């Protein structure tokens, strides 16, 4: 049997492996036997590192010598909501430096929540001759100077995507650094940039790139100029408009409507900054083919939204503000039977009283009317167990259910009791649920339901919920597939954490902030679990200047084969095996 | 010594077959030790009475802490935060008419690093050591007052729960029933809640501002205004949300909080013998030593001393902040004072 495996030519195995792209399958292949491990590692081209501190660049390079595409994620998810102090980490520079020498044929770099510098961007521009795709999602630390370097040097660049990054926007001039000979652009997302660009440079760029499929502009591109761009790129599949408002002028409107109708391939629309209803009908001609619509920056009221949505029978993804209201969601349920994903964002989350008529009813309508709906993010101000149960029964195919009741600890508005039963129904009926965010008034019972039923759950977000460590214990001991757990402001302390310490090694990461985990417990965990990095984030000063029982402000625990990191700022301490709070500077 | 809390656990679980959730609570007398065999859990040390009490205190402390002297606005370092809708705080709300540096400490513009401390340790011997790293300035403990009205309560000593700063105080049902506290019903905004990305918040804020002719809510509800803050000598910059502060005092508190870790760091690795010395030398430092001046870059790209103009004008024009060593700012302060004199 063993001999059979070794007499199989490597080339054949490599060829077979090339059909297998999923990381999980590749990992399985590599564990079959030593020779398969060797063959597989030489031919793996795509690497995904979910936590950049879980492994070191050197280790990755040592094992996979010929990688063409890498994806890295840095900061914890709660960094999106400003819970991770600036300077925490997530620096990509060491990776870029290492890869610049080891992977001259690297083609793609995708980063999420990482700190990128102009130096790194320049290094990328210089080092990878066949560089094709740069995706910086929610990144920061770089300026338009770095982008200029990319534009000037990456002759084969196909994709430049800066979605939601925080860019030091020095000027729009960087775009002009794309040489006139450059024609390979396929996808450009500059929607996060603030400064004006030379419109002629943009137009010429768009005009000379025949393969451009996706163009997401920033809000400085006025609506009057949109038509010109579109006429240069009628092959667009995805469009993000710039500012979508102006005084209604018939010639501007008809020009735009005409240009849009020429884009027969258009499937996705976004942008709509400062949108005014008057210009919405300009998109009607392409609505029948539209599968994705992001109106979440458009303060458009429900009657206009309803009208627009009635033209979009093929819509699969809708992101919208709560101006859509229950009545709009009901209309959505009636007209968009192919809907897969819905996100409803709050227009004014910081006022106590609702400013729009959006309640749990909207979500009930959509869950009832859209049989393919499987992913929801919903902000609202009231919820009931009855509604949640109805939603769960309507839509057992949810894979992602994120409900945010704006006021923390809001009870069922009908019974004034906790929403345990409602979320219990969700996890019980939705057997394929992979991602869940809960809110409202919840006791430990809710977590008992989650631990009991949510067996496929991979990511769970908790806030202002639970009564005691029992809640956390239910989750850690029950959710077998849990990979990421993020918790804030819950009364969870040492016991559940320590009792389920081994579980933490099976997960990517655990975030706990404003909970009750003591410094002593963190130290213990750090000592006893060498393959976990236990990092205490505390801006009050060194934790050992306070009693051991004192709870830490924030705690981030993640498994790692790279050992503790050395790039921590002054407010992060790693709990090392050497038992004292260690911060190597 | 068994505790009721541990009993719950033991009653609840049996060792399960899956090793990853093996729950073994070993009653250790003194030491923390891991249970033998391949047990995958860690037994925590038995809770001492003190610890139990502390836990209770911690839970009690959860909701009501906004009443502490640390103005919630000043605590927020990033993002939405404790913005109190009604004035239930004992901080000065009167608008700071004096210069920023004056607000901090008389005339010298020194940095004040007051320090929030996890208390709950009245019973512990190291209270003196552990609780006050820096002298809480602002005129209360030492009896000094700054012109704006001092903190009305002793700062560090009364702080109970550091985590409370980010806990929404509004509760309709007692969450901590097992510990018996009924939280006050005050509403407060909370850092990072609701969970909306900064990009979206900033965008919506400017959208709202453009769409609403009249302000239907106070400006603090309509978004955030992040500016970079650099401090001479610090290895990295921070960002502060100016919307979380309503006056210069809060800004100063927020900045202290952010940069206090640098002054801590400067004291080197903390070891026991150093701690006392740490306290004293820090104190000395603050009282007599390095002075810092806060400056900002305005829309015209000029560097100005913080504190000259009314707060609203400041937030409108401020693009970034820089905390300079006093020695470098020698030129600035006197001019500012002169301007004041001329204006009066």
JSON list of N, CA and C in Angstrom, two decimals, chain B residues 62-126:
[
{"chain": "B", "resi": 62, "resn": "UNK", "atom": "N", "xyz": [-20.96, 48.00, 38.33]},
{"chain": "B", "resi": 62, "resn": "UNK", "atom": "CA", "xyz": [-21.21, 48.02, 36.89]},
{"chain": "B", "resi": 62, "resn": "UNK", "atom": "C", "xyz": [-22.01, 49.20, 36.37]},
{"chain": "B", "resi": 63, "resn": "UNK", "atom": "N", "xyz": [-23.20, 49.37, 36.85]},
{"chain": "B", "resi": 63, "resn": "UNK", "atom": "CA", "xyz": [-24.02, 50.37, 36.17]},
{"chain": "B", "resi": 63, "resn": "UNK", "atom": "C", "xyz": [-23.80, 51.78, 36.62]},
{"chain": "B", "resi": 64, "resn": "UNK", "atom": "N", "xyz": [-23.49, 51.98, 37.88]},
{"chain": "B", "resi": 64, "resn": "UNK", "atom": "CA", "xyz": [-23.59, 53.34, 38.38]},
{"chain": "B", "resi": 64, "resn": "UNK", "atom": "C", "xyz": [-22.35, 54.17, 38.24]},
{"chain": "B", "resi": 65, "resn": "UNK", "atom": "N", "xyz": [-21.37, 53.64, 37.57]},
{"chain": "B", "resi": 65, "resn": "UNK", "atom": "CA", "xyz": [-20.08, 54.30, 37.66]},
{"chain": "B", "resi": 65, "resn": "UNK", "atom": "C", "xyz": [-20.02, 55.62, 36.94]},
{"chain": "B", "resi": 66, "resn": "UNK", "atom": "N", "xyz": [-20.97, 55.89, 36.11]},
{"chain": "B", "resi": 66, "resn": "UNK", "atom": "CA", "xyz": [-20.88, 57.15, 35.40]},
{"chain": "B", "resi": 66, "resn": "UNK", "atom": "C", "xyz": [-20.95, 58.31, 36.36]},
{"chain": "B", "resi": 67, "resn": "UNK", "atom": "N", "xyz": [-21.32, 58.00, 37.60]},
{"chain": "B", "resi": 67, "resn": "UNK", "atom": "CA", "xyz": [-21.38, 59.09, 38.56]},
{"chain": "B", "resi": 67, "resn": "UNK", "atom": "C", "xyz": [-20.01, 59.47, 39.07]},
{"chain": "B", "resi": 68, "resn": "UNK", "atom": "N", "xyz": [-19.03, 58.68, 38.68]},
{"chain": "B", "resi": 68, "resn": "UNK", "atom": "CA", "xyz": [-17.69, 58.97, 39.14]},
{"chain": "B", "resi": 68, "resn": "UNK", "atom": "C", "xyz": [-17.15, 60.20, 38.44]},
{"chain": "B", "resi": 69, "resn": "UNK", "atom": "N", "xyz": [-16.11, 60.69, 39.00]},
{"chain": "B", "resi": 69, "resn": "UNK", "atom": "CA", "xyz": [-15.65, 62.00, 38.56]},
{"chain": "B", "resi": 69, "resn": "UNK", "atom": "C", "xyz": [-15.16, 61.97, 37.14]},
{"chain": "B", "resi": 70, "resn": "UNK", "atom": "N", "xyz": [-14.76, 60.81, 36.71]},
{"chain": "B", "resi": 70, "resn": "UNK", "atom": "CA", "xyz": [-14.29, 60.78, 35.35]},
{"chain": "B", "resi": 70, "resn": "UNK", "atom": "C", "xyz": [-15.45, 61.04, 34.43]},
{"chain": "B", "resi": 71, "resn": "UNK", "atom": "N", "xyz": [-15.48, 62.20, 33.92]},
{"chain": "B", "resi": 71, "resn": "UNK", "atom": "CA", "xyz": [-16.57, 62.51, 33.00]},
{"chain": "B", "resi": 71, "resn": "UNK", "atom": "C", "xyz": [-16.56, 61.49, 31.90]},
{"chain": "B", "resi": 72, "resn": "UNK", "atom": "N", "xyz": [-17.66, 60.88, 31.68]},
{"chain": "B", "resi": 72, "resn": "UNK", "atom": "CA", "xyz": [-17.70, 59.84, 30.64]},
{"chain": "B", "resi": 72, "resn": "UNK", "atom": "C", "xyz": [-17.18, 60.30, 29.30]},
{"chain": "B", "resi": 73, "resn": "UNK", "atom": "N", "xyz": [-17.48, 61.53, 28.98]},
{"chain": "B", "resi": 73, "resn": "UNK", "atom": "CA", "xyz": [-16.98, 62.00, 27.70]},
{"chain": "B", "resi": 73, "resn": "UNK", "atom": "C", "xyz": [-15.48, 61.94, 27.64]},
{"chain": "B", "resi": 74, "resn": "UNK", "atom": "N", "xyz": [-14.86, 62.19, 28.77]},
{"chain": "B", "resi": 74, "resn": "UNK", "atom": "CA", "xyz": [-13.42, 62.19, 28.75]},
{"chain": "B", "resi": 74, "resn": "UNK", "atom": "C", "xyz": [-12.85, 60.80, 28.68]},
{"chain": "B", "resi": 75, "resn": "UNK", "atom": "N", "xyz": [-13.65, 59.82, 29.02]},
{"chain": "B", "resi": 75, "resn": "UNK", "atom": "CA", "xyz": [-13.12, 58.47, 29.00]},
{"chain": "B", "resi": 75, "resn": "UNK", "atom": "C", "xyz": [-13.05, 57.92, 27.62]},
{"chain": "B", "resi": 76, "resn": "UNK", "atom": "N", "xyz": [-13.93, 58.40, 26.81]},
{"chain": "B", "resi": 76, "resn": "UNK", "atom": "CA", "xyz": [-13.99, 57.75, 25.53]},
{"chain": "B", "resi": 76, "resn": "UNK", "atom": "C", "xyz": [-12.79, 58.12, 24.72]},
{"chain": "B", "resi": 77, "resn": "UNK", "atom": "N", "xyz": [-12.10, 57.15, 24.33]},
{"chain": "B", "resi": 77, "resn": "UNK", "atom": "CA", "xyz": [-10.92, 57.41, 23.53]},
{"chain": "B", "resi": 77, "resn": "UNK", "atom": "C", "xyz": [-11.23, 57.28, 22.07]},
{"chain": "B", "resi": 78, "resn": "UNK", "atom": "N", "xyz": [-12.24, 56.51, 21.80]},
{"chain": "B", "resi": 78, "resn": "UNK", "atom": "CA", "xyz": [-12.47, 56.22, 20.40]},
{"chain": "B", "resi": 78, "resn": "UNK", "atom": "C", "xyz": [-13.94, 55.93, 20.19]},
{"chain": "B", "resi": 79, "resn": "UNK", "atom": "N", "xyz": [-14.53, 56.67, 19.36]},
{"chain": "B", "resi": 79, "resn": "UNK", "atom": "CA", "xyz": [-15.88, 56.33, 18.95]},
{"chain": "B", "resi": 79, "resn": "UNK", "atom": "C", "xyz": [-16.93, 56.85, 19.88]},
{"chain": "B", "resi": 80, "resn": "UNK", "atom": "N", "xyz": [-18.09, 56.43, 19.66]},
{"chain": "B", "resi": 80, "resn": "UNK", "atom": "CA", "xyz": [-19.22, 56.88, 20.47]},
{"chain": "B", "resi": 80, "resn": "UNK", "atom": "C", "xyz": [-18.99, 56.44, 21.88]},
{"chain": "B", "resi": 81, "resn": "UNK", "atom": "N", "xyz": [-19.59, 57.15, 22.75]},
{"chain": "B", "resi": 81, "resn": "UNK", "atom": "CA", "xyz": [-19.16, 56.90, 24.10]},
{"chain": "B", "resi": 81, "resn": "UNK", "atom": "C", "xyz": [-20.21, 57.38, 25.05]},
{"chain": "B", "resi": 82, "resn": "UNK", "atom": "N", "xyz": [-19.77, 57.52, 26.25]},
{"chain": "B", "resi": 82, "resn": "UNK", "atom": "CA", "xyz": [-20.68, 57.95, 27.28]},
{"chain": "B", "resi": 82, "resn": "UNK", "atom": "C", "xyz": [-21.02, 59.40, 27.10]},
{"chain": "B", "resi": 83, "resn": "UNK", "atom": "N", "xyz": [-22.11, 59.62, 26.50]},
{"chain": "B", "resi": 83, "resn": "UNK", "atom": "CA", "xyz": [-22.55, 60.99, 26.30]},
{"chain": "B", "resi": 83, "resn": "UNK", "atom": "C", "xyz": [-23.81, 61.09, 27.10]},
{"chain": "B", "resi": 84, "resn": "UNK", "atom": "N", "xyz": [-23.78, 61.82, 28.14]},
{"chain": "B", "resi": 84, "resn": "UNK", "atom": "CA", "xyz": [-24.94, 61.79, 29.00]},
{"chain": "B", "resi": 84, "resn": "UNK", "atom": "C", "xyz": [-25.99, 62.75, 28.51]},
{"chain": "B", "resi": 85, "resn": "UNK", "atom": "N", "xyz": [-27.17, 62.22, 28.46]},
{"chain": "B", "resi": 85, "resn": "UNK", "atom": "CA", "xyz": [-28.24, 63.04, 27.94]},
{"chain": "B", "resi": 85, "resn": "UNK", "atom": "C", "xyz": [-28.68, 64.05, 28.97]},
{"chain": "B", "resi": 86, "resn": "UNK", "atom": "N", "xyz": [-28.60, 63.65, 30.18]},
{"chain": "B", "resi": 86, "resn": "UNK", "atom": "CA", "xyz": [-28.95, 64.65, 31.19]},
{"chain": "B", "resi": 86, "resn": "UNK", "atom": "C", "xyz": [-27.77, 64.83, 32.11]},
{"chain": "B", "resi": 87, "resn": "UNK", "atom": "N", "xyz": [-27.73, 65.95, 32.70]},
{"chain": "B", "resi": 87, "resn": "UNK", "atom": "CA", "xyz": [-26.55, 66.21, 33.52]},
{"chain": "B", "resi": 87, "resn": "UNK", "atom": "C", "xyz": [-26.69, 65.58, 34.87]},
{"chain": "B", "resi": 88, "resn": "UNK", "atom": "N", "xyz": [-26.20, 64.41, 34.99]},
{"chain": "B", "resi": 88, "resn": "UNK", "atom": "CA", "xyz": [-26.23, 63.83, 36.31]},
{"chain": "B", "resi": 88, "resn": "UNK", "atom": "C", "xyz": [-24.83, 63.68, 36.85]},
{"chain": "B", "resi": 89, "resn": "UNK", "atom": "N", "xyz": [-23.95, 64.34, 36.20]},
{"chain": "B", "resi": 89, "resn": "UNK", "atom": "CA", "xyz": [-22.56, 64.16, 36.60]},
{"chain": "B", "resi": 89, "resn": "UNK", "atom": "C", "xyz": [-22.17, 65.28, 37.53]},
{"chain": "B", "resi": 90, "resn": "UNK", "atom": "N", "xyz": [-21.17, 65.01, 38.25]},
{"chain": "B", "resi": 90, "resn": "UNK", "atom": "CA", "xyz": [-20.71, 66.05, 39.15]},
{"chain": "B", "resi": 90, "resn": "UNK", "atom": "C", "xyz": [-19.49, 66.76, 38.60]},
{"chain": "B", "resi": 91, "resn": "UNK", "atom": "N", "xyz": [-19.35, 66.66, 37.35]},
{"chain": "B", "resi": 91, "resn": "UNK", "atom": "CA", "xyz": [-18.25, 67.40, 36.73]},
{"chain": "B", "resi": 91, "resn": "UNK", "atom": "C", "xyz": [-18.71, 68.79, 36.34]},
{"chain": "B", "resi": 92, "resn": "UNK", "atom": "N", "xyz": [-17.74, 69.60, 36.11]},
{"chain": "B", "resi": 92, "resn": "UNK", "atom": "CA", "xyz": [-18.11, 70.95, 35.71]},
{"chain": "B", "resi": 92, "resn": "UNK", "atom": "C", "xyz": [-18.67, 70.93, 34.31]},
{"chain": "B", "resi": 93, "resn": "UNK", "atom": "N", "xyz": [-19.80, 71.47, 34.21]},
{"chain": "B", "resi": 93, "resn": "UNK", "atom": "CA", "xyz": [-20.37, 71.59, 32.88]},
{"chain": "B", "resi": 93, "resn": "UNK", "atom": "C", "xyz": [-20.28, 73.00, 32.36]},
{"chain": "B", "resi": 94, "resn": "UNK", "atom": "N", "xyz": [-19.90, 73.86, 33.24]},
{"chain": "B", "resi": 94, "resn": "UNK", "atom": "CA", "xyz": [-19.79, 75.25, 32.78]},
{"chain": "B", "resi": 94, "resn": "UNK", "atom": "C", "xyz": [-18.72, 75.32, 31.72]},
{"chain": "B", "resi": 95, "resn": "UNK", "atom": "N", "xyz": [-19.02, 76.06, 30.74]},
{"chain": "B", "resi": 95, "resn": "UNK", "atom": "CA", "xyz": [-18.06, 76.14, 29.65]},
{"chain": "B", "resi": 95, "resn": "UNK", "atom": "C", "xyz": [-16.78, 76.76, 30.09]},
{"chain": "B", "resi": 96, "resn": "UNK", "atom": "N", "xyz": [-15.76, 76.19, 29.63]},
{"chain": "B", "resi": 96, "resn": "UNK", "atom": "CA", "xyz": [-14.45, 76.59, 30.07]},
{"chain": "B", "resi": 96, "resn": "UNK", "atom": "C", "xyz": [-14.06, 77.85, 29.34]},
{"chain": "B", "resi": 97, "resn": "UNK", "atom": "N", "xyz": [-14.12, 78.93, 30.07]},
{"chain": "B", "resi": 97, "resn": "UNK", "atom": "CA", "xyz": [-13.79, 80.16, 29.39]},
{"chain": "B", "resi": 97, "resn": "UNK", "atom": "C", "xyz": [-12.30, 80.41, 29.42]},
{"chain": "B", "resi": 98, "resn": "UNK", "atom": "N", "xyz": [-11.65, 79.71, 30.32]},
{"chain": "B", "resi": 98, "resn": "UNK", "atom": "CA", "xyz": [-10.23, 79.98, 30.38]},
{"chain": "B", "resi": 98, "resn": "UNK", "atom": "C", "xyz": [-9.48, 79.17, 29.35]},
{"chain": "B", "resi": 99, "resn": "UNK", "atom": "N", "xyz": [-8.23, 79.52, 29.22]},
{"chain": "B", "resi": 99, "resn": "UNK", "atom": "CA", "xyz": [-7.42, 78.78, 28.30]},
{"chain": "B", "resi": 99, "resn": "UNK", "atom": "C", "xyz": [-7.31, 77.34, 28.73]},
{"chain": "B", "resi": 100, "resn": "UNK", "atom": "N", "xyz": [-7.03, 76.55, 27.77]},
{"chain": "B", "resi": 100, "resn": "UNK", "atom": "CA", "xyz": [-6.93, 75.12, 28.00]},
{"chain": "B", "resi": 100, "resn": "UNK", "atom": "C", "xyz": [-5.87, 74.82, 29.04]},
{"chain": "B", "resi": 101, "resn": "UNK", "atom": "N", "xyz": [-4.73, 75.43, 28.88]},
{"chain": "B", "resi": 101, "resn": "UNK", "atom": "CA", "xyz": [-3.65, 75.13, 29.82]},
{"chain": "B", "resi": 101, "resn": "UNK", "atom": "C", "xyz": [-4.04, 75.59, 31.21]},
{"chain": "B", "resi": 102, "resn": "UNK", "atom": "N", "xyz": [-4.77, 76.65, 31.30]},
{"chain": "B", "resi": 102, "resn": "UNK", "atom": "CA", "xyz": [-5.22, 77.11, 32.61]},
{"chain": "B", "resi": 102, "resn": "UNK", "atom": "C", "xyz": [-6.11, 76.08, 33.25]},
{"chain": "B", "resi": 103, "resn": "UNK", "atom": "N", "xyz": [-6.95, 75.50, 32.42]},
{"chain": "B", "resi": 103, "resn": "UNK", "atom": "CA", "xyz": [-7.90, 74.53, 32.96]},
{"chain": "B", "resi": 103, "resn": "UNK", "atom": "C", "xyz": [-7.17, 73.38, 33.61]},
{"chain": "B", "resi": 104, "resn": "UNK", "atom": "N", "xyz": [-6.08, 73.03, 33.04]},
{"chain": "B", "resi": 104, "resn": "UNK", "atom": "CA", "xyz": [-5.38, 71.86, 33.53]},
{"chain": "B", "resi": 104, "resn": "UNK", "atom": "C", "xyz": [-4.79, 72.15, 34.89]},
{"chain": "B", "resi": 105, "resn": "UNK", "atom": "N", "xyz": [-4.03, 73.15, 34.95]},
{"chain": "B", "resi": 105, "resn": "UNK", "atom": "CA", "xyz": [-3.38, 73.37, 36.23]},
{"chain": "B", "resi": 105, "resn": "UNK", "atom": "C", "xyz": [-2.91, 74.79, 36.35]},
{"chain": "B", "resi": 106, "resn": "UNK", "atom": "N", "xyz": [-3.75, 75.58, 36.89]},
{"chain": "B", "resi": 106, "resn": "UNK", "atom": "CA", "xyz": [-3.35, 76.95, 37.13]},
{"chain": "B", "resi": 106, "resn": "UNK", "atom": "C", "xyz": [-2.73, 77.57, 35.91]},
{"chain": "B", "resi": 107, "resn": "UNK", "atom": "N", "xyz": [-1.55, 78.01, 36.05]},
{"chain": "B", "resi": 107, "resn": "UNK", "atom": "CA", "xyz": [-0.96, 78.75, 34.95]},
{"chain": "B", "resi": 107, "resn": "UNK", "atom": "C", "xyz": [0.10, 77.98, 34.21]},
{"chain": "B", "resi": 108, "resn": "UNK", "atom": "N", "xyz": [0.43, 76.83, 34.74]},
{"chain": "B", "resi": 108, "resn": "UNK", "atom": "CA", "xyz": [1.65, 76.26, 34.18]},
{"chain": "B", "resi": 108, "resn": "UNK", "atom": "C", "xyz": [1.42, 75.30, 33.03]},
{"chain": "B", "resi": 109, "resn": "UNK", "atom": "N", "xyz": [0.18, 74.91, 32.79]},
{"chain": "B", "resi": 109, "resn": "UNK", "atom": "CA", "xyz": [-0.07, 74.05, 31.64]},
{"chain": "B", "resi": 109, "resn": "UNK", "atom": "C", "xyz": [0.57, 72.68, 31.78]},
{"chain": "B", "resi": 110, "resn": "UNK", "atom": "N", "xyz": [0.71, 72.24, 32.97]},
{"chain": "B", "resi": 110, "resn": "UNK", "atom": "CA", "xyz": [1.32, 70.93, 33.16]},
{"chain": "B", "resi": 110, "resn": "UNK", "atom": "C", "xyz": [0.33, 69.84, 32.84]},
{"chain": "B", "resi": 111, "resn": "UNK", "atom": "N", "xyz": [0.83, 68.69, 32.55]},
{"chain": "B", "resi": 111, "resn": "UNK", "atom": "CA", "xyz": [-0.01, 67.55, 32.34]},
{"chain": "B", "resi": 111, "resn": "UNK", "atom": "C", "xyz": [-0.42, 66.96, 33.67]},
{"chain": "B", "resi": 112, "resn": "UNK", "atom": "N", "xyz": [-1.63, 66.60, 33.71]},
{"chain": "B", "resi": 112, "resn": "UNK", "atom": "CA", "xyz": [-2.12, 65.93, 34.90]},
{"chain": "B", "resi": 112, "resn": "UNK", "atom": "C", "xyz": [-2.52, 64.54, 34.51]},
{"chain": "B", "resi": 113, "resn": "UNK", "atom": "N", "xyz": [-1.97, 63.60, 35.18]},
{"chain": "B", "resi": 113, "resn": "UNK", "atom": "CA", "xyz": [-2.35, 62.23, 34.88]},
{"chain": "B", "resi": 113, "resn": "UNK", "atom": "C", "xyz": [-3.05, 61.65, 36.07]},
{"chain": "B", "resi": 114, "resn": "UNK", "atom": "N", "xyz": [-4.32, 61.83, 36.11]},
{"chain": "B", "resi": 114, "resn": "UNK", "atom": "CA", "xyz": [-4.99, 61.13, 37.21]},
{"chain": "B", "resi": 114, "resn": "UNK", "atom": "C", "xyz": [-5.30, 59.73, 36.76]},
{"chain": "B", "resi": 115, "resn": "UNK", "atom": "N", "xyz": [-5.56, 58.91, 37.65]},
{"chain": "B", "resi": 115, "resn": "UNK", "atom": "CA", "xyz": [-5.44, 57.50, 37.37]},
{"chain": "B", "resi": 115, "resn": "UNK", "atom": "C", "xyz": [-6.62, 56.74, 37.92]},
{"chain": "B", "resi": 116, "resn": "UNK", "atom": "N", "xyz": [-7.29, 56.06, 37.08]},
{"chain": "B", "resi": 116, "resn": "UNK", "atom": "CA", "xyz": [-8.40, 55.24, 37.54]},
{"chain": "B", "resi": 116, "resn": "UNK", "atom": "C", "xyz": [-7.87, 53.91, 38.00]},
{"chain": "B", "resi": 117, "resn": "UNK", "atom": "N", "xyz": [-8.40, 53.51, 39.06]},
{"chain": "B", "resi": 117, "resn": "UNK", "atom": "CA", "xyz": [-7.81, 52.33, 39.67]},
{"chain": "B", "resi": 117, "resn": "UNK", "atom": "C", "xyz": [-8.88, 51.34, 39.98]},
{"chain": "B", "resi": 118, "resn": "UNK", "atom": "N", "xyz": [-8.55, 50.11, 39.80]},
{"chain": "B", "resi": 118, "resn": "UNK", "atom": "CA", "xyz": [-9.48, 49.10, 40.23]},
{"chain": "B", "resi": 118, "resn": "UNK", "atom": "C", "xyz": [-9.44, 49.07, 41.73]},
{"chain": "B", "resi": 119, "resn": "UNK", "atom": "N", "xyz": [-10.52, 49.40, 42.29]},
{"chain": "B", "resi": 119, "resn": "UNK", "atom": "CA", "xyz": [-10.50, 49.47, 43.74]},
{"chain": "B", "resi": 119, "resn": "UNK", "atom": "C", "xyz": [-10.89, 48.13, 44.32]},
{"chain": "B", "resi": 120, "resn": "UNK", "atom": "N", "xyz": [-11.94, 48.11, 45.01]},
{"chain": "B", "resi": 120, "resn": "UNK", "atom": "CA", "xyz": [-12.40, 46.86, 45.59]},
{"chain": "B", "resi": 120, "resn": "UNK", "atom": "C", "xyz": [-11.34, 46.22, 46.44]},
{"chain": "B", "resi": 121, "resn": "UNK", "atom": "N", "xyz": [-10.37, 46.97, 46.81]},
{"chain": "B", "resi": 121, "resn": "UNK", "atom": "CA", "xyz": [-9.28, 46.33, 47.54]},
{"chain": "B", "resi": 121, "resn": "UNK", "atom": "C", "xyz": [-9.04, 47.01, 48.85]},
{"chain": "B", "resi": 122, "resn": "UNK", "atom": "N", "xyz": [-10.13, 47.51, 49.39]},
{"chain": "B", "resi": 122, "resn": "UNK", "atom": "CA", "xyz": [-9.96, 48.18, 50.67]},
{"chain": "B", "resi": 122, "resn": "UNK", "atom": "C", "xyz": [-9.32, 47.26, 51.69]},
{"chain": "B", "resi": 123, "resn": "UNK", "atom": "N", "xyz": [-9.64, 46.00, 51.51]},
{"chain": "B", "resi": 123, "resn": "UNK", "atom": "CA", "xyz": [-9.13, 45.09, 52.52]},
{"chain": "B", "resi": 123, "resn": "UNK", "atom": "C", "xyz": [-7.70, 44.68, 52.27]},
{"chain": "B", "resi": 124, "resn": "UNK", "atom": "N", "xyz": [-7.17, 45.09, 51.20]},
{"chain": "B", "resi": 124, "resn": "UNK", "atom": "CA", "xyz": [-5.85, 44.58, 50.87]},
{"chain": "B", "resi": 124, "resn": "UNK", "atom": "C", "xyz": [-4.76, 45.55, 51.27]},
{"chain": "B", "resi": 125, "resn": "UNK", "atom": "N", "xyz": [-3.68, 44.96, 51.60]},
{"chain": "B", "resi": 125, "resn": "UNK", "atom": "CA", "xyz": [-2.60, 45.74, 52.15]},
{"chain": "B", "resi": 125, "resn": "UNK", "atom": "C", "xyz": [-1.97, 46.65, 51.13]},
{"chain": "B", "resi": 126, "resn": "UNK", "atom": "N", "xyz": [-2.00, 46.22, 49.92]},
{"chain": "B", "resi": 126, "resn": "UNK", "atom": "CA", "xyz": [-1.27, 47.01, 48.93]},
{"chain": "B", "resi": 126, "resn": "UNK", "atom": "C", "xyz": [-2.13, 48.11, 48.34]}
]
